[in-house]
Amino acid sequence: MQLDWTPAADRLDLVADPVAKAISQPGFPLSGAGLTVAEIDAELADTAAFCERYGVALEDSANCVIVAAKRGGETRYAAVMVLATDRADVNGVVRRHLDARKASFAPQADAVAITGMEYGGITPVGLPADWPVLVDENVTRRSFVVIGSGVRRSKLGLSGEALVEATGAEVVALTL
C-alpha cells in the first residue's frame, strides 16, 4: 500500500495536539514540505507491521522511546530516537549522557500521560521544551525517516537532519 505524504502543517488533524501546537508555532523550523504526514491504519502503527504493510525499510523508520532518568530522588524525562534496526543503550550511554544514577524506559502509562500522545505513536516533536531529545547518529544519516506523529493513525516523515533541527536534539552515538 502506498503512503500519501502531505505537508504536516496542512493536516494537523492527523497529529496529536502537542505535535499540532509545535508545528503551528511561528518560527517552527520545518514549515512547508520539510515535515510531512501520512495517514495509516492505526492497527498497523507498530514498527514491524507498519514497515511490512507500507513497504518502508526498517532502516528508514525511527522509534522514539521515553526514558526516565533518576538521580537523588529526582526523575527527569528524555526522548531517545534510534533506527528501528538498532537498540538504544539506555543503561550505558543514555544514562551517562543524562548524568543519572539509573535510567530506564518510562512506564507506558507515564509516557502517555506526560507526553499527551498515544503509545506507539510518541514522537519528539511537541514534547516539553525542557526535555532533552537525543537522536542517534545513524538516524541523522537518513535522507528520509518515518517517525511517530503522536497518534497511531499516522506517521511523520522528514530527514534525519531535519529531525534534529525540529527538536533541538543532541546527536549522540546511542546504540548497542
PDB file of N, CA, C and O in Angstrom, residues 41-89:
ATOM      1  N   ASP A  41      -3.289   2.889   8.775  1.00  0.00           N
ATOM      2  CA  ASP A  41      -4.197   2.066   9.569  1.00  0.00           C
ATOM      3  C   ASP A  41      -3.619   1.995  10.981  1.00  0.00           C
ATOM      4  O   ASP A  41      -2.495   1.514  11.181  1.00  0.00           O
ATOM      5  N   ALA A  42      -4.365   2.479  11.973  1.00  0.00           N
ATOM      6  CA  ALA A  42      -3.882   2.518  13.360  1.00  0.00           C
ATOM      7  C   ALA A  42      -3.495   1.140  13.886  1.00  0.00           C
ATOM      8  O   ALA A  42      -2.629   1.022  14.754  1.00  0.00           O
ATOM      9  N   GLU A  43      -4.113   0.097  13.362  1.00  0.00           N
ATOM     10  CA  GLU A  43      -3.772  -1.259  13.789  1.00  0.00           C
ATOM     11  C   GLU A  43      -2.385  -1.677  13.311  1.00  0.00           C
ATOM     12  O   GLU A  43      -1.833  -2.659  13.788  1.00  0.00           O
ATOM     13  N   LEU A  44      -1.830  -0.919  12.366  1.00  0.00           N
ATOM     14  CA  LEU A  44      -0.521  -1.238  11.802  1.00  0.00           C
ATOM     15  C   LEU A  44       0.544  -0.220  12.221  1.00  0.00           C
ATOM     16  O   LEU A  44       1.560  -0.071  11.553  1.00  0.00           O
ATOM     17  N   ALA A  45       0.336   0.479  13.335  1.00  0.00           N
ATOM     18  CA  ALA A  45       1.261   1.526  13.763  1.00  0.00           C
ATOM     19  C   ALA A  45       2.575   0.974  14.306  1.00  0.00           C
ATOM     20  O   ALA A  45       3.600   1.647  14.241  1.00  0.00           O
ATOM     21  N   ASP A  46       2.560  -0.230  14.870  1.00  0.00           N
ATOM     22  CA  ASP A  46       3.793  -0.799  15.400  1.00  0.00           C
ATOM     23  C   ASP A  46       4.791  -0.995  14.264  1.00  0.00           C
ATOM     24  O   ASP A  46       4.428  -1.388  13.154  1.00  0.00           O
ATOM     25  N   THR A  47       6.042  -0.725  14.540  1.00  0.00           N
ATOM     26  CA  THR A  47       7.062  -0.596  13.506  1.00  0.00           C
ATOM     27  C   THR A  47       7.115  -1.758  12.518  1.00  0.00           C
ATOM     28  O   THR A  47       7.073  -1.535  11.308  1.00  0.00           O
ATOM     29  N   ALA A  48       7.219  -2.980  12.993  1.00  0.00           N
ATOM     30  CA  ALA A  48       7.366  -4.125  12.078  1.00  0.00           C
ATOM     31  C   ALA A  48       6.147  -4.265  11.168  1.00  0.00           C
ATOM     32  O   ALA A  48       6.292  -4.438   9.946  1.00  0.00           O
ATOM     33  N   ALA A  49       4.964  -4.165  11.737  1.00  0.00           N
ATOM     34  CA  ALA A  49       3.731  -4.288  10.940  1.00  0.00           C
ATOM     35  C   ALA A  49       3.609  -3.130   9.955  1.00  0.00           C
ATOM     36  O   ALA A  49       3.245  -3.330   8.789  1.00  0.00           O
ATOM     37  N   PHE A  50       3.928  -1.925  10.406  1.00  0.00           N
ATOM     38  CA  PHE A  50       3.864  -0.754   9.538  1.00  0.00           C
ATOM     39  C   PHE A  50       4.815  -0.918   8.349  1.00  0.00           C
ATOM     40  O   PHE A  50       4.423  -0.731   7.192  1.00  0.00           O
ATOM     41  N   CYS A  51       6.067  -1.238   8.637  1.00  0.00           N
ATOM     42  CA  CYS A  51       7.061  -1.354   7.571  1.00  0.00           C
ATOM     43  C   CYS A  51       6.687  -2.426   6.559  1.00  0.00           C
ATOM     44  O   CYS A  51       6.826  -2.212   5.349  1.00  0.00           O
ATOM     45  N   GLU A  52       6.207  -3.551   7.056  1.00  0.00           N
ATOM     46  CA  GLU A  52       5.825  -4.628   6.142  1.00  0.00           C
ATOM     47  C   GLU A  52       4.653  -4.208   5.257  1.00  0.00           C
ATOM     48  O   GLU A  52       4.685  -4.383   4.045  1.00  0.00           O
ATOM     49  N   ARG A  53       3.624  -3.636   5.848  1.00  0.00           N
ATOM     50  CA  ARG A  53       2.411  -3.292   5.109  1.00  0.00           C
ATOM     51  C   ARG A  53       2.616  -2.156   4.113  1.00  0.00           C
ATOM     52  O   ARG A  53       2.074  -2.147   3.024  1.00  0.00           O
ATOM     53  N   TYR A  54       3.427  -1.163   4.512  1.00  0.00           N
ATOM     54  CA  TYR A  54       3.588   0.033   3.685  1.00  0.00           C
ATOM     55  C   TYR A  54       4.890   0.051   2.891  1.00  0.00           C
ATOM     56  O   TYR A  54       5.197   1.039   2.224  1.00  0.00           O
ATOM     57  N   GLY A  55       5.663  -1.028   2.960  1.00  0.00           N
ATOM     58  CA  GLY A  55       6.872  -1.129   2.153  1.00  0.00           C
ATOM     59  C   GLY A  55       7.973  -0.161   2.552  1.00  0.00           C
ATOM     60  O   GLY A  55       8.760   0.270   1.709  1.00  0.00           O
ATOM     61  N   VAL A  56       8.052   0.168   3.825  1.00  0.00           N
ATOM     62  CA  VAL A  56       9.105   1.052   4.328  1.00  0.00           C
ATOM     63  C   VAL A  56      10.200   0.177   4.942  1.00  0.00           C
ATOM     64  O   VAL A  56       9.912  -0.695   5.760  1.00  0.00           O
ATOM     65  N   ALA A  57      11.433   0.411   4.551  1.00  0.00           N
ATOM     66  CA  ALA A  57      12.544  -0.354   5.109  1.00  0.00           C
ATOM     67  C   ALA A  57      12.706  -0.024   6.589  1.00  0.00           C
ATOM     68  O   ALA A  57      12.522   1.122   6.995  1.00  0.00           O
ATOM     69  N   LEU A  58      13.041  -1.022   7.400  1.00  0.00           N
ATOM     70  CA  LEU A  58      13.238  -0.788   8.832  1.00  0.00           C
ATOM     71  C   LEU A  58      14.276   0.298   9.091  1.00  0.00           C
ATOM     72  O   LEU A  58      14.144   1.082  10.026  1.00  0.00           O
ATOM     73  N   GLU A  59      15.305   0.368   8.247  1.00  0.00           N
ATOM     74  CA  GLU A  59      16.338   1.381   8.455  1.00  0.00           C
ATOM     75  C   GLU A  59      15.873   2.792   8.072  1.00  0.00           C
ATOM     76  O   GLU A  59      16.585   3.764   8.301  1.00  0.00           O
ATOM     77  N   ASP A  60      14.665   2.903   7.508  1.00  0.00           N
ATOM     78  CA  ASP A  60      14.068   4.207   7.209  1.00  0.00           C
ATOM     79  C   ASP A  60      12.976   4.558   8.211  1.00  0.00           C
ATOM     80  O   ASP A  60      12.194   5.492   7.995  1.00  0.00           O
ATOM     81  N   SER A  61      12.919   3.826   9.293  1.00  0.00           N
ATOM     82  CA  SER A  61      11.949   4.062  10.354  1.00  0.00           C
ATOM     83  C   SER A  61      12.712   4.250  11.660  1.00  0.00           C
ATOM     84  O   SER A  61      13.644   3.509  11.949  1.00  0.00           O
ATOM     85  N   ALA A  62      12.320   5.262  12.439  1.00  0.00           N
ATOM     86  CA  ALA A  62      12.983   5.506  13.722  1.00  0.00           C
ATOM     87  C   ALA A  62      11.953   5.475  14.839  1.00  0.00           C
ATOM     88  O   ALA A  62      10.828   5.950  14.674  1.00  0.00           O
ATOM     89  N   ASN A  63      12.360   4.904  15.950  1.00  0.00           N
ATOM     90  CA  ASN A  63      11.474   4.803  17.113  1.00  0.00           C
ATOM     91  C   ASN A  63      11.883   5.816  18.172  1.00  0.00           C
ATOM     92  O   ASN A  63      13.067   6.081  18.365  1.00  0.00           O
ATOM     93  N   CYS A  64      10.875   6.332  18.866  1.00  0.00           N
ATOM     94  CA  CYS A  64      11.092   7.256  19.968  1.00  0.00           C
ATOM     95  C   CYS A  64      10.737   6.535  21.262  1.00  0.00           C
ATOM     96  O   CYS A  64       9.624   6.018  21.402  1.00  0.00           O
ATOM     97  N   VAL A  65      11.685   6.494  22.169  1.00  0.00           N
ATOM     98  CA  VAL A  65      11.400   5.926  23.482  1.00  0.00           C
ATOM     99  C   VAL A  65      11.570   7.032  24.522  1.00  0.00           C
ATOM    100  O   VAL A  65      12.441   7.896  24.387  1.00  0.00           O
ATOM    101  N   ILE A  66      10.707   6.999  25.515  1.00  0.00           N
ATOM    102  CA  ILE A  66      10.794   7.953  26.607  1.00  0.00           C
ATOM    103  C   ILE A  66      11.561   7.280  27.740  1.00  0.00           C
ATOM    104  O   ILE A  66      11.215   6.184  28.179  1.00  0.00           O
ATOM    105  N   VAL A  67      12.615   7.946  28.170  1.00  0.00           N
ATOM    106  CA  VAL A  67      13.486   7.424  29.221  1.00  0.00           C
ATOM    107  C   VAL A  67      13.256   8.229  30.491  1.00  0.00           C
ATOM    108  O   VAL A  67      13.172   9.460  30.447  1.00  0.00           O
ATOM    109  N   ALA A  68      13.144   7.510  31.604  1.00  0.00           N
ATOM    110  CA  ALA A  68      13.073   8.130  32.927  1.00  0.00           C
ATOM    111  C   ALA A  68      14.459   8.026  33.542  1.00  0.00           C
ATOM    112  O   ALA A  68      14.969   6.924  33.759  1.00  0.00           O
ATOM    113  N   ALA A  69      15.083   9.170  33.782  1.00  0.00           N
ATOM    114  CA  ALA A  69      16.426   9.225  34.354  1.00  0.00           C
ATOM    115  C   ALA A  69      16.325   9.689  35.801  1.00  0.00           C
ATOM    116  O   ALA A  69      15.722  10.733  36.077  1.00  0.00           O
ATOM    117  N   LYS A  70      16.900   8.909  36.713  1.00  0.00           N
ATOM    118  CA  LYS A  70      16.770   9.210  38.145  1.00  0.00           C
ATOM    119  C   LYS A  70      18.125   9.502  38.767  1.00  0.00           C
ATOM    120  O   LYS A  70      19.108   8.831  38.479  1.00  0.00           O
ATOM    121  N   ARG A  71      18.113  10.510  39.630  1.00  0.00           N
ATOM    122  CA  ARG A  71      19.307  10.849  40.402  1.00  0.00           C
ATOM    123  C   ARG A  71      18.850  11.669  41.611  1.00  0.00           C
ATOM    124  O   ARG A  71      18.121  12.643  41.466  1.00  0.00           O
ATOM    125  N   GLY A  72      19.272  11.250  42.793  1.00  0.00           N
ATOM    126  CA  GLY A  72      18.975  11.995  44.012  1.00  0.00           C
ATOM    127  C   GLY A  72      17.492  12.184  44.276  1.00  0.00           C
ATOM    128  O   GLY A  72      17.079  13.248  44.719  1.00  0.00           O
ATOM    129  N   GLY A  73      16.688  11.188  43.984  1.00  0.00           N
ATOM    130  CA  GLY A  73      15.254  11.273  44.245  1.00  0.00           C
ATOM    131  C   GLY A  73      14.472  12.058  43.206  1.00  0.00           C
ATOM    132  O   GLY A  73      13.258  12.189  43.296  1.00  0.00           O
ATOM    133  N   GLU A  74      15.164  12.581  42.209  1.00  0.00           N
ATOM    134  CA  GLU A  74      14.507  13.352  41.149  1.00  0.00           C
ATOM    135  C   GLU A  74      14.434  12.511  39.880  1.00  0.00           C
ATOM    136  O   GLU A  74      15.391  11.823  39.528  1.00  0.00           O
ATOM    137  N   THR A  75      13.292  12.578  39.192  1.00  0.00           N
ATOM    138  CA  THR A  75      13.136  11.888  37.908  1.00  0.00           C
ATOM    139  C   THR A  75      13.003  12.927  36.811  1.00  0.00           C
ATOM    140  O   THR A  75      12.180  13.835  36.906  1.00  0.00           O
ATOM    141  N   ARG A  76      13.842  12.788  35.797  1.00  0.00           N
ATOM    142  CA  ARG A  76      13.768  13.638  34.616  1.00  0.00           C
ATOM    143  C   ARG A  76      13.477  12.734  33.420  1.00  0.00           C
ATOM    144  O   ARG A  76      13.868  11.568  33.404  1.00  0.00           O
ATOM    145  N   TYR A  77      12.814  13.294  32.435  1.00  0.00           N
ATOM    146  CA  TYR A  77      12.465  12.522  31.250  1.00  0.00           C
ATOM    147  C   TYR A  77      13.227  13.035  30.040  1.00  0.00           C
ATOM    148  O   TYR A  77      13.553  14.223  29.950  1.00  0.00           O
ATOM    149  N   ALA A  78      13.466  12.125  29.116  1.00  0.00           N
ATOM    150  CA  ALA A  78      14.135  12.459  27.863  1.00  0.00           C
ATOM    151  C   ALA A  78      13.555  11.587  26.758  1.00  0.00           C
ATOM    152  O   ALA A  78      13.035  10.498  27.016  1.00  0.00           O
ATOM    153  N   ALA A  79      13.650  12.085  25.532  1.00  0.00           N
ATOM    154  CA  ALA A  79      13.256  11.300  24.362  1.00  0.00           C
ATOM    155  C   ALA A  79      14.516  10.806  23.684  1.00  0.00           C
ATOM    156  O   ALA A  79      15.495  11.552  23.540  1.00  0.00           O
ATOM    157  N   VAL A  80      14.496   9.542  23.265  1.00  0.00           N
ATOM    158  CA  VAL A  80      15.635   8.917  22.601  1.00  0.00           C
ATOM    159  C   VAL A  80      15.140   8.361  21.266  1.00  0.00           C
ATOM    160  O   VAL A  80      14.176   7.598  21.224  1.00  0.00           O
ATOM    161  N   MET A  81      15.814   8.746  20.184  1.00  0.00           N
ATOM    162  CA  MET A  81      15.445   8.304  18.837  1.00  0.00           C
ATOM    163  C   MET A  81      16.525   7.407  18.260  1.00  0.00           C
ATOM    164  O   MET A  81      17.692   7.806  18.181  1.00  0.00           O
ATOM    165  N   VAL A  82      16.119   6.197  17.866  1.00  0.00           N
ATOM    166  CA  VAL A  82      17.037   5.267  17.202  1.00  0.00           C
ATOM    167  C   VAL A  82      16.326   4.628  16.016  1.00  0.00           C
ATOM    168  O   VAL A  82      15.092   4.531  16.006  1.00  0.00           O
ATOM    169  N   LEU A  83      17.100   4.204  15.040  1.00  0.00           N
ATOM    170  CA  LEU A  83      16.517   3.492  13.908  1.00  0.00           C
ATOM    171  C   LEU A  83      15.866   2.203  14.392  1.00  0.00           C
ATOM    172  O   LEU A  83      16.297   1.616  15.395  1.00  0.00           O
ATOM    173  N   ALA A  84      14.874   1.746  13.665  1.00  0.00           N
ATOM    174  CA  ALA A  84      14.159   0.523  14.033  1.00  0.00           C
ATOM    175  C   ALA A  84      15.075  -0.699  14.000  1.00  0.00           C
ATOM    176  O   ALA A  84      14.773  -1.705  14.629  1.00  0.00           O
ATOM    177  N   THR A  85      16.187  -0.594  13.318  1.00  0.00           N
ATOM    178  CA  THR A  85      17.135  -1.710  13.243  1.00  0.00           C
ATOM    179  C   THR A  85      18.102  -1.722  14.418  1.00  0.00           C
ATOM    180  O   THR A  85      18.901  -2.651  14.553  1.00  0.00           O
ATOM    181  N   ASP A  86      18.074  -0.695  15.254  1.00  0.00           N
ATOM    182  CA  ASP A  86      19.035  -0.545  16.345  1.00  0.00           C
ATOM    183  C   ASP A  86      18.352  -0.579  17.708  1.00  0.00           C
ATOM    184  O   ASP A  86      17.134  -0.424  17.811  1.00  0.00           O
ATOM    185  N   ARG A  87      19.174  -0.738  18.749  1.00  0.00           N
ATOM    186  CA  ARG A  87      18.692  -0.673  20.134  1.00  0.00           C
ATOM    187  C   ARG A  87      19.472   0.392  20.875  1.00  0.00           C
ATOM    188  O   ARG A  87      20.708   0.431  20.791  1.00  0.00           O
ATOM    189  N   ALA A  88      18.768   1.231  21.613  1.00  0.00           N
ATOM    190  CA  ALA A  88      19.428   2.280  22.390  1.00  0.00           C
ATOM    191  C   ALA A  88      20.095   1.673  23.620  1.00  0.00           C
ATOM    192  O   ALA A  88      19.525   0.808  24.282  1.00  0.00           O
ATOM    193  N   ASP A  89      21.269   2.148  23.929  1.00  0.00           N
ATOM    194  CA  ASP A  89      21.996   1.729  25.129  1.00  0.00           C
ATOM    195  C   ASP A  89      21.532   2.616  26.292  1.00  0.00           C
ATOM    196  O   ASP A  89      22.241   3.536  26.700  1.00  0.00           O
TER     197      ASP A  89
END
